[in-house]
């Protein structure tokens, strides 16, 4: 069974940090790009960050630039999202998704595999 599993979410105060993990099973991530998306209640799912298969190309939404960092460890079949200086508006369910190696996009249509999501809540 092909699966992506997110972990690392939780409750954090504004200004705090979390590191999310996206672990693949049933396939390897070596030839896949990975996108991180988030969805808050009543809001559209939005792209947060993406990384190509080699890790040499990354993109970030303007709202998270300078605060979030995406990285990957293909040997561990895992992609990470380090989130620093968290704000209440970062509160959402965060999803990772796998797509073609050439894709580093915030279009949900281009990603074939999705994780179940992990909740991130930023509150004082």
mmCIF file of C-alpha atoms in Angstrom:
data_model
loop_
_atom_site.group_PDB
_atom_site.id
_atom_site.type_symbol
_atom_site.label_atom_id
_atom_site.label_comp_id
_atom_site.label_asym_id
_atom_site.label_seq_id
_atom_site.Cartn_x
_atom_site.Cartn_y
_atom_site.Cartn_z
ATOM 1 C CA UNK A 1 0.000 0.000 0.000
ATOM 2 C CA UNK A 2 1.331 3.431 -0.959
ATOM 3 C CA UNK A 3 1.129 5.861 1.935
ATOM 4 C CA UNK A 4 2.331 9.248 3.108
ATOM 5 C CA UNK A 5 2.083 9.882 6.839
ATOM 6 C CA UNK A 6 2.472 13.312 8.414
ATOM 7 C CA UNK A 7 3.513 13.764 12.022
ATOM 8 C CA UNK A 8 4.821 16.451 14.350
ATOM 9 C CA UNK A 9 1.796 18.687 14.645
ATOM 10 C CA UNK A 10 0.462 19.990 17.921
ATOM 11 C CA UNK A 11 -0.355 23.036 20.004
ATOM 12 C CA UNK A 12 2.242 25.793 20.197
ATOM 13 C CA UNK A 13 2.290 29.405 21.385
ATOM 14 C CA UNK A 14 2.860 32.271 18.950
ATOM 15 C CA UNK A 15 6.556 32.596 18.209
ATOM 16 C CA UNK A 16 7.162 28.918 18.821
ATOM 17 C CA UNK A 17 8.434 26.227 16.484
ATOM 18 C CA UNK A 18 7.391 22.834 15.177
ATOM 19 C CA UNK A 19 8.943 20.394 12.747
ATOM 20 C CA UNK A 20 6.584 18.364 10.610
ATOM 21 C CA UNK A 21 7.614 15.084 9.023
ATOM 22 C CA UNK A 22 6.238 13.361 5.937
ATOM 23 C CA UNK A 23 7.232 9.701 5.765
ATOM 24 C CA UNK A 24 6.581 7.495 2.747
ATOM 25 C CA UNK A 25 5.860 3.781 2.812
ATOM 26 C CA UNK A 26 5.302 1.405 -0.083
ATOM 27 C CA UNK A 27 7.393 3.559 -2.416
ATOM 28 C CA UNK A 28 10.514 5.699 -2.358
ATOM 29 C CA UNK A 29 10.605 9.482 -2.588
ATOM 30 C CA UNK A 30 13.770 9.617 -4.696
ATOM 31 C CA UNK A 31 11.866 10.454 -7.879
ATOM 32 C CA UNK A 32 9.068 12.485 -6.337
ATOM 33 C CA UNK A 33 8.600 16.127 -5.630
ATOM 34 C CA UNK A 34 6.855 16.906 -2.345
ATOM 35 C CA UNK A 35 4.440 19.690 -1.590
ATOM 36 C CA UNK A 36 3.217 20.860 1.782
ATOM 37 C CA UNK A 37 -0.310 22.247 1.873
ATOM 38 C CA UNK A 38 -2.542 23.493 4.652
ATOM 39 C CA UNK A 39 -6.248 23.998 5.140
ATOM 40 C CA UNK A 40 -7.978 25.977 7.856
ATOM 41 C CA UNK A 41 -11.710 25.594 8.624
ATOM 42 C CA UNK A 42 -13.781 27.387 6.016
ATOM 43 C CA UNK A 43 -10.729 28.121 3.871
ATOM 44 C CA UNK A 44 -9.372 26.749 0.617
ATOM 45 C CA UNK A 45 -6.421 24.393 0.723
ATOM 46 C CA UNK A 46 -3.306 26.427 0.017
ATOM 47 C CA UNK A 47 0.243 25.590 -0.914
ATOM 48 C CA UNK A 48 2.893 26.267 1.711
ATOM 49 C CA UNK A 49 6.128 24.913 0.267
ATOM 50 C CA UNK A 50 7.462 22.423 -2.253
ATOM 51 C CA UNK A 51 10.727 20.678 -3.028
ATOM 52 C CA UNK A 52 11.904 18.809 -6.100
ATOM 53 C CA UNK A 53 13.221 15.247 -6.086
ATOM 54 C CA UNK A 54 16.876 16.157 -5.525
ATOM 55 C CA UNK A 55 16.161 18.886 -3.001
ATOM 56 C CA UNK A 56 17.917 21.463 -5.156
ATOM 57 C CA UNK A 57 14.836 23.552 -5.838
ATOM 58 C CA UNK A 58 12.368 24.850 -3.282
ATOM 59 C CA UNK A 59 9.522 27.341 -3.222
ATOM 60 C CA UNK A 60 7.587 28.992 -0.415
ATOM 61 C CA UNK A 61 4.348 30.868 -0.114
ATOM 62 C CA UNK A 62 4.914 34.554 0.591
ATOM 63 C CA UNK A 63 3.173 34.184 3.936
ATOM 64 C CA UNK A 64 5.818 31.754 5.250
ATOM 65 C CA UNK A 65 9.032 32.941 3.585
ATOM 66 C CA UNK A 66 11.799 33.436 6.104
ATOM 67 C CA UNK A 67 9.969 31.388 8.729
ATOM 68 C CA UNK A 68 9.517 27.905 7.221
ATOM 69 C CA UNK A 69 12.159 25.627 5.723
ATOM 70 C CA UNK A 70 11.512 22.502 3.666
ATOM 71 C CA UNK A 71 14.107 19.740 3.414
ATOM 72 C CA UNK A 72 14.330 16.088 2.525
ATOM 73 C CA UNK A 73 16.325 13.032 3.494
ATOM 74 C CA UNK A 74 15.825 10.514 0.719
ATOM 75 C CA UNK A 75 17.793 7.873 2.625
ATOM 76 C CA UNK A 76 15.118 8.046 5.323
ATOM 77 C CA UNK A 77 12.308 8.395 2.786
ATOM 78 C CA UNK A 78 11.174 11.493 4.653
ATOM 79 C CA UNK A 79 10.519 15.174 3.961
ATOM 80 C CA UNK A 80 10.460 17.805 6.695
ATOM 81 C CA UNK A 81 8.899 21.200 7.212
ATOM 82 C CA UNK A 82 10.602 23.264 9.903
ATOM 83 C CA UNK A 83 8.234 25.985 11.086
ATOM 84 C CA UNK A 84 9.621 28.853 13.151
ATOM 85 C CA UNK A 85 8.102 32.087 14.452
ATOM 86 C CA UNK A 86 4.654 30.580 14.235
ATOM 87 C CA UNK A 87 1.633 32.861 14.071
ATOM 88 C CA UNK A 88 -2.041 32.197 14.873
ATOM 89 C CA UNK A 89 -2.821 32.437 11.155
ATOM 90 C CA UNK A 90 -0.627 29.367 10.611
ATOM 91 C CA UNK A 91 -3.268 27.273 12.376
ATOM 92 C CA UNK A 92 -4.469 24.588 9.958
ATOM 93 C CA UNK A 93 -4.321 20.937 9.053
ATOM 94 C CA UNK A 94 -1.061 20.396 7.191
ATOM 95 C CA UNK A 95 -0.817 17.843 4.384
ATOM 96 C CA UNK A 96 2.087 16.518 2.386
ATOM 97 C CA UNK A 97 1.688 15.266 -1.166
ATOM 98 C CA UNK A 98 3.913 13.523 -3.714
ATOM 99 C CA UNK A 99 4.103 14.423 -7.398
ATOM 100 C CA UNK A 100 6.367 14.078 -10.440
ATOM 101 C CA UNK A 101 10.024 14.914 -10.009
ATOM 102 C CA UNK A 102 9.744 17.974 -12.245
ATOM 103 C CA UNK A 103 6.890 19.451 -10.218
ATOM 104 C CA UNK A 104 7.411 22.069 -7.546
ATOM 105 C CA UNK A 105 3.965 23.547 -7.648
ATOM 106 C CA UNK A 106 1.124 24.706 -5.413
ATOM 107 C CA UNK A 107 -1.487 23.210 -7.746
ATOM 108 C CA UNK A 108 -3.229 20.352 -5.950
ATOM 109 C CA UNK A 109 -4.089 18.712 -9.283
ATOM 110 C CA UNK A 110 -0.472 17.724 -9.902
ATOM 111 C CA UNK A 111 -0.060 15.584 -6.790
ATOM 112 C CA UNK A 112 -1.104 11.937 -6.899
ATOM 113 C CA UNK A 113 -0.496 10.855 -3.294
ATOM 114 C CA UNK A 114 -1.653 12.641 -0.149
ATOM 115 C CA UNK A 115 -1.157 12.077 3.541
ATOM 116 C CA UNK A 116 -3.907 12.158 6.144
ATOM 117 C CA UNK A 117 -2.873 15.511 7.575
ATOM 118 C CA UNK A 118 -1.589 16.691 10.934
ATOM 119 C CA UNK A 119 -3.147 19.462 13.012
ATOM 120 C CA UNK A 120 -1.108 22.559 13.853
ATOM 121 C CA UNK A 121 -2.655 24.991 16.314
ATOM 122 C CA UNK A 122 -0.944 28.273 17.217
ATOM 123 C CA UNK A 123 -2.647 29.949 20.143
ATOM 124 C CA UNK A 124 -1.850 32.014 23.202
#
